[in-house]
Short mmCIF file of C-alpha atoms in Angstrom, two decimals:
data_model
loop_
_atom_site.label_atom_id
_atom_site.label_comp_id
_atom_site.label_asym_id
_atom_site.label_seq_id
_atom_site.Cartn_x
_atom_site.Cartn_y
_atom_site.Cartn_z
CA PRO V 17 0.00 0.00 0.00
CA ARG V 18 1.06 3.54 -0.72
CA ARG V 19 2.57 5.31 2.26
CA ARG V 20 0.98 8.52 3.30
CA HIS V 21 3.32 11.45 3.29
CA PRO V 22 3.28 13.59 6.42
CA GLU V 23 2.04 17.16 6.13
CA ARG V 24 4.79 19.02 4.34
CA HIS V 25 3.92 22.31 5.95
CA PRO V 26 2.47 21.50 9.39
CA GLN V 27 2.93 25.05 10.67
CA ARG V 28 1.06 26.48 7.69
CA GLN V 29 -1.81 24.06 8.27
CA LEU V 30 -1.80 24.92 11.96
CA ARG V 31 -1.99 28.65 11.17
CA ARG V 32 -4.95 28.04 8.86
CA THR V 33 -6.71 26.02 11.52
CA LEU V 34 -6.05 28.61 14.20
CA ALA V 35 -7.27 31.36 11.88
CA ILE V 36 -10.57 29.50 11.35
CA ILE V 37 -10.97 28.96 15.09
CA GLY V 38 -10.16 32.62 15.71
CA ARG V 39 -12.83 33.76 13.25
CA GLN V 40 -15.43 31.53 14.89
CA ILE V 41 -14.55 32.81 18.36
CA HIS V 42 -14.72 36.40 17.09
CA HIS V 43 -18.12 35.68 15.52
CA LEU V 44 -19.51 34.19 18.73
CA ASP V 45 -18.04 37.03 20.79
CA ARG V 46 -19.73 39.60 18.54
CA MET V 47 -23.05 37.79 18.79
CA VAL V 48 -22.92 37.77 22.59
CA GLY V 49 -21.73 41.38 22.63
CA ASP V 50 -24.56 42.46 20.35
CA PHE V 51 -27.20 40.97 22.64
CA VAL V 52 -25.57 42.41 25.77
CA ASP V 53 -25.35 45.85 24.17
CA MET V 54 -28.98 45.70 23.07
CA SER V 55 -30.08 44.74 26.58
CA THR V 56 -28.03 47.59 28.04
CA ILE V 57 -29.34 50.16 25.57
CA GLU V 58 -32.98 49.10 25.78
CA GLY V 59 -32.77 49.05 29.56
CA GLY V 60 -31.58 52.66 29.61
CA LYS V 61 -28.35 51.59 31.30
CA LEU V 62 -25.87 52.74 28.66
CA ASP V 63 -23.11 54.38 30.69
CA LEU V 64 -21.09 56.87 28.64
CA HIS V 65 -17.77 58.35 29.74
CA VAL V 66 -17.70 61.40 27.53
CA ASP V 67 -14.55 63.46 27.10
CA ALA V 68 -12.61 65.12 24.29
CA HIS V 69 -10.89 62.36 22.32
CA ASP V 70 -8.87 62.49 19.12
CA VAL V 71 -11.01 60.55 16.65
CA ARG V 72 -7.95 59.77 14.56
CA ASP V 73 -6.68 57.49 17.34
CA ILE V 74 -10.05 55.77 17.65
CA VAL V 75 -10.12 55.05 13.91
CA ARG V 76 -6.51 53.83 13.84
CA GLN V 77 -7.22 51.38 16.65
CA ALA V 78 -10.42 50.09 14.98
CA VAL V 79 -8.68 49.52 11.65
CA GLY V 80 -5.69 47.99 13.43
CA LEU V 81 -7.88 45.16 14.72
CA PHE V 82 -8.15 43.91 11.13
CA ALA V 83 -5.01 45.28 9.47
CA HIS V 84 -2.57 43.04 11.35
CA VAL V 85 -3.00 40.56 8.48
CA GLU V 86 -0.98 41.74 5.47
CA ALA V 87 -3.61 40.80 2.89
CA MET V 88 -6.22 42.73 4.86
CA ARG V 89 -3.92 45.66 5.53
CA GLU V 90 -3.53 46.21 1.79
CA ARG V 91 -7.30 46.64 1.42
CA PHE V 92 -7.54 49.64 3.71
CA GLU V 93 -7.37 53.18 2.39
CA VAL V 94 -7.21 55.31 5.54
CA SER V 95 -7.41 59.08 5.20
CA ILE V 96 -7.10 61.24 8.30
CA PRO V 97 -6.14 64.91 8.79
CA ARG V 98 -2.70 65.78 10.06
CA GLU V 99 -4.16 67.96 12.77
CA PRO V 100 -5.98 66.46 15.79
CA CYS V 101 -9.72 65.91 15.40
CA PHE V 102 -11.21 66.01 18.87
CA ALA V 103 -14.81 64.96 19.44
CA LEU V 104 -16.87 64.78 22.62
CA CYS V 105 -17.43 61.07 22.98
CA ASP V 106 -16.93 57.85 24.87
CA GLU V 107 -13.87 56.51 23.06
CA VAL V 108 -14.66 52.88 23.88
CA ARG V 109 -18.24 53.02 22.59
CA ILE V 110 -17.30 54.96 19.45
CA GLY V 111 -14.45 52.53 18.90
CA GLN V 112 -16.97 49.69 19.02
CA ALA V 113 -19.21 51.50 16.54
CA VAL V 114 -16.38 52.08 14.06
CA THR V 115 -15.21 48.49 14.46
CA ASN V 116 -18.71 47.28 13.63
CA LEU V 117 -18.86 49.38 10.46
CA VAL V 118 -15.42 48.22 9.33
CA SER V 119 -16.30 44.59 10.05
CA ASN V 120 -19.49 44.93 7.99
CA ALA V 121 -17.55 46.55 5.13
CA ILE V 122 -15.23 43.54 5.07
CA LYS V 123 -18.05 41.03 5.34
CA TYR V 124 -20.27 42.49 2.63
CA SER V 125 -17.71 43.41 -0.02
CA PRO V 126 -15.74 41.25 -2.48
CA ALA V 127 -12.52 39.73 -1.19
CA GLY V 128 -9.59 41.99 -1.91
CA SER V 129 -11.70 45.03 -2.77
CA PRO V 130 -10.67 48.35 -1.16
CA ILE V 131 -12.26 49.68 2.00
CA ALA V 132 -11.94 53.40 2.62
CA VAL V 133 -11.97 54.82 6.14
CA ARG V 134 -11.87 58.61 6.48
CA VAL V 135 -11.95 61.20 9.22
CA GLU V 136 -13.19 64.65 8.22
CA ARG V 137 -14.16 67.92 9.87
CA ASP V 138 -17.19 69.94 8.90
CA ALA V 139 -18.29 73.01 10.85
CA GLY V 140 -18.98 71.76 14.38
CA ASP V 141 -18.79 68.06 13.58
CA VAL V 142 -16.15 65.38 13.25
CA ILE V 143 -17.16 62.82 10.62
CA ILE V 144 -16.08 59.18 10.40
CA ALA V 145 -16.84 57.59 7.02
CA VAL V 146 -16.50 53.91 6.08
CA THR V 147 -16.93 52.98 2.41
CA ASP V 148 -17.01 49.56 0.77
CA ASN V 149 -17.49 48.28 -2.78
CA GLY V 150 -20.10 45.68 -1.93
CA ALA V 151 -23.55 44.89 -3.28
CA GLY V 152 -25.06 48.10 -1.91
CA ILE V 153 -28.46 48.68 -0.33
CA ALA V 154 -31.65 49.78 -2.09
CA ARG V 155 -32.86 53.23 -1.02
CA GLU V 156 -36.17 51.86 0.27
CA ASP V 157 -34.24 49.58 2.63
CA HIS V 158 -31.94 52.22 4.13
CA HIS V 159 -34.10 52.77 7.21
CA LEU V 160 -34.62 49.04 7.75
CA ILE V 161 -30.97 48.21 8.37
CA PHE V 162 -31.04 50.13 11.65
CA GLU V 163 -33.97 48.13 13.04
CA PRO V 164 -33.23 45.21 15.38
CA PHE V 165 -33.15 41.75 13.80
CA ARG V 166 -33.79 43.19 10.33
CA ARG V 167 -31.56 42.17 7.45
CA VAL V 168 -32.04 43.14 3.84
CA GLY V 169 -30.83 41.44 0.70
CA LYS V 170 -29.02 38.15 0.27
CA ALA V 171 -25.72 39.78 1.23
CA MET V 172 -26.99 40.40 4.75
CA ALA V 173 -27.91 36.83 5.59
CA THR V 174 -25.48 36.38 8.51
CA GLY V 175 -25.05 37.89 11.96
CA THR V 176 -27.48 38.80 14.69
CA GLY V 177 -29.11 41.73 12.93
CA LEU V 178 -28.29 43.90 15.96
CA GLY V 179 -24.99 45.48 15.01
CA LEU V 180 -26.26 48.57 13.17
CA PHE V 181 -29.14 48.94 15.59
CA ASN V 182 -26.66 49.17 18.46
CA VAL V 183 -24.38 51.51 16.51
CA LYS V 184 -27.23 53.90 15.81
CA ARG V 185 -28.37 53.95 19.42
CA VAL V 186 -24.83 54.57 20.69
CA ILE V 187 -24.34 57.46 18.24
CA GLU V 188 -27.70 58.97 19.18
CA ALA V 189 -26.75 58.69 22.87
CA HIS V 190 -23.87 61.04 21.95
CA ASP V 191 -26.39 63.45 20.41
CA GLY V 192 -24.86 62.57 17.07
CA ARG V 193 -26.21 60.86 13.98
CA ILE V 194 -25.35 58.15 11.48
CA GLU V 195 -26.20 58.30 7.78
CA VAL V 196 -26.01 55.75 4.99
CA GLU V 197 -25.37 56.45 1.33
CA SER V 198 -25.74 53.44 -0.93
CA VAL V 199 -26.79 52.35 -4.41
CA PRO V 200 -27.22 48.69 -5.42
CA ARG V 201 -24.05 47.25 -7.03
CA CYS V 202 -22.16 50.48 -6.24
CA GLY V 203 -21.13 50.00 -2.62
CA THR V 204 -22.09 51.67 0.65
CA THR V 205 -20.84 54.53 2.79
CA PHE V 206 -21.74 54.97 6.47
CA ARG V 207 -21.02 58.32 8.10
CA ILE V 208 -20.92 58.97 11.83
CA TYR V 209 -21.32 62.60 12.93
CA LEU V 210 -20.03 63.60 16.37
CA HIS V 211 -19.88 66.99 18.02
CA ALA V 212 -16.38 68.43 17.79
CA GLY V 213 -14.57 69.11 21.07
CA ARG V 214 -11.83 71.59 21.82
CA ILE V 215 -8.24 70.45 22.14
CA PRO V 216 -7.42 69.69 25.79
CA THR V 217 -4.93 72.05 27.40
CA ARG V 218 -2.42 71.62 30.19
CA ALA V 219 -4.84 73.37 32.48
CA ASP V 220 -7.41 70.65 31.80
CA SER V 221 -4.85 67.95 32.71
CA ALA V 222 -4.04 69.72 35.97
CA ARG V 223 -7.64 69.67 37.18
#
């Protein structure tokens, strides 16, 4: 009988296996987190620690969660101003919101297609925009994607259906807003608007 050859690249196979396990753990963690966040928000127990935070750092950290893989890192087109962009927000909650949008952009767009993440300033707002090149969303469905347990189109057949609902509620708790711009087969852009905050001074740190 023919002898079976041992795995020529056992470490490569191990990395693939660990990557699959990691994705499943991340998926389960997000599902649990979505339900916990919904329960917290609906119960009126959302505790925000609002301060002036540089949104550029929040965006860098959110993108960094995915960009540690070289193939994924090459997909990101990150555009941020050179000057600080402070917004009045809870950096943890806004970080979670941005992470959710970036994760969705990856999930619902073709493999290898670019994902643009931008930070902009407009009058009294700081804007975070996440753009993908996915299937897009019909205009009549734009309002539905922010409802709990609602998914639209074949491309949105996975997940808990709570992610965008939670994102919207968190942004509204900051007295901000989230908008979606999308056309079928032309991709989607989500924009988060937060109230700009002044740059902290040494006097603030001394208090």
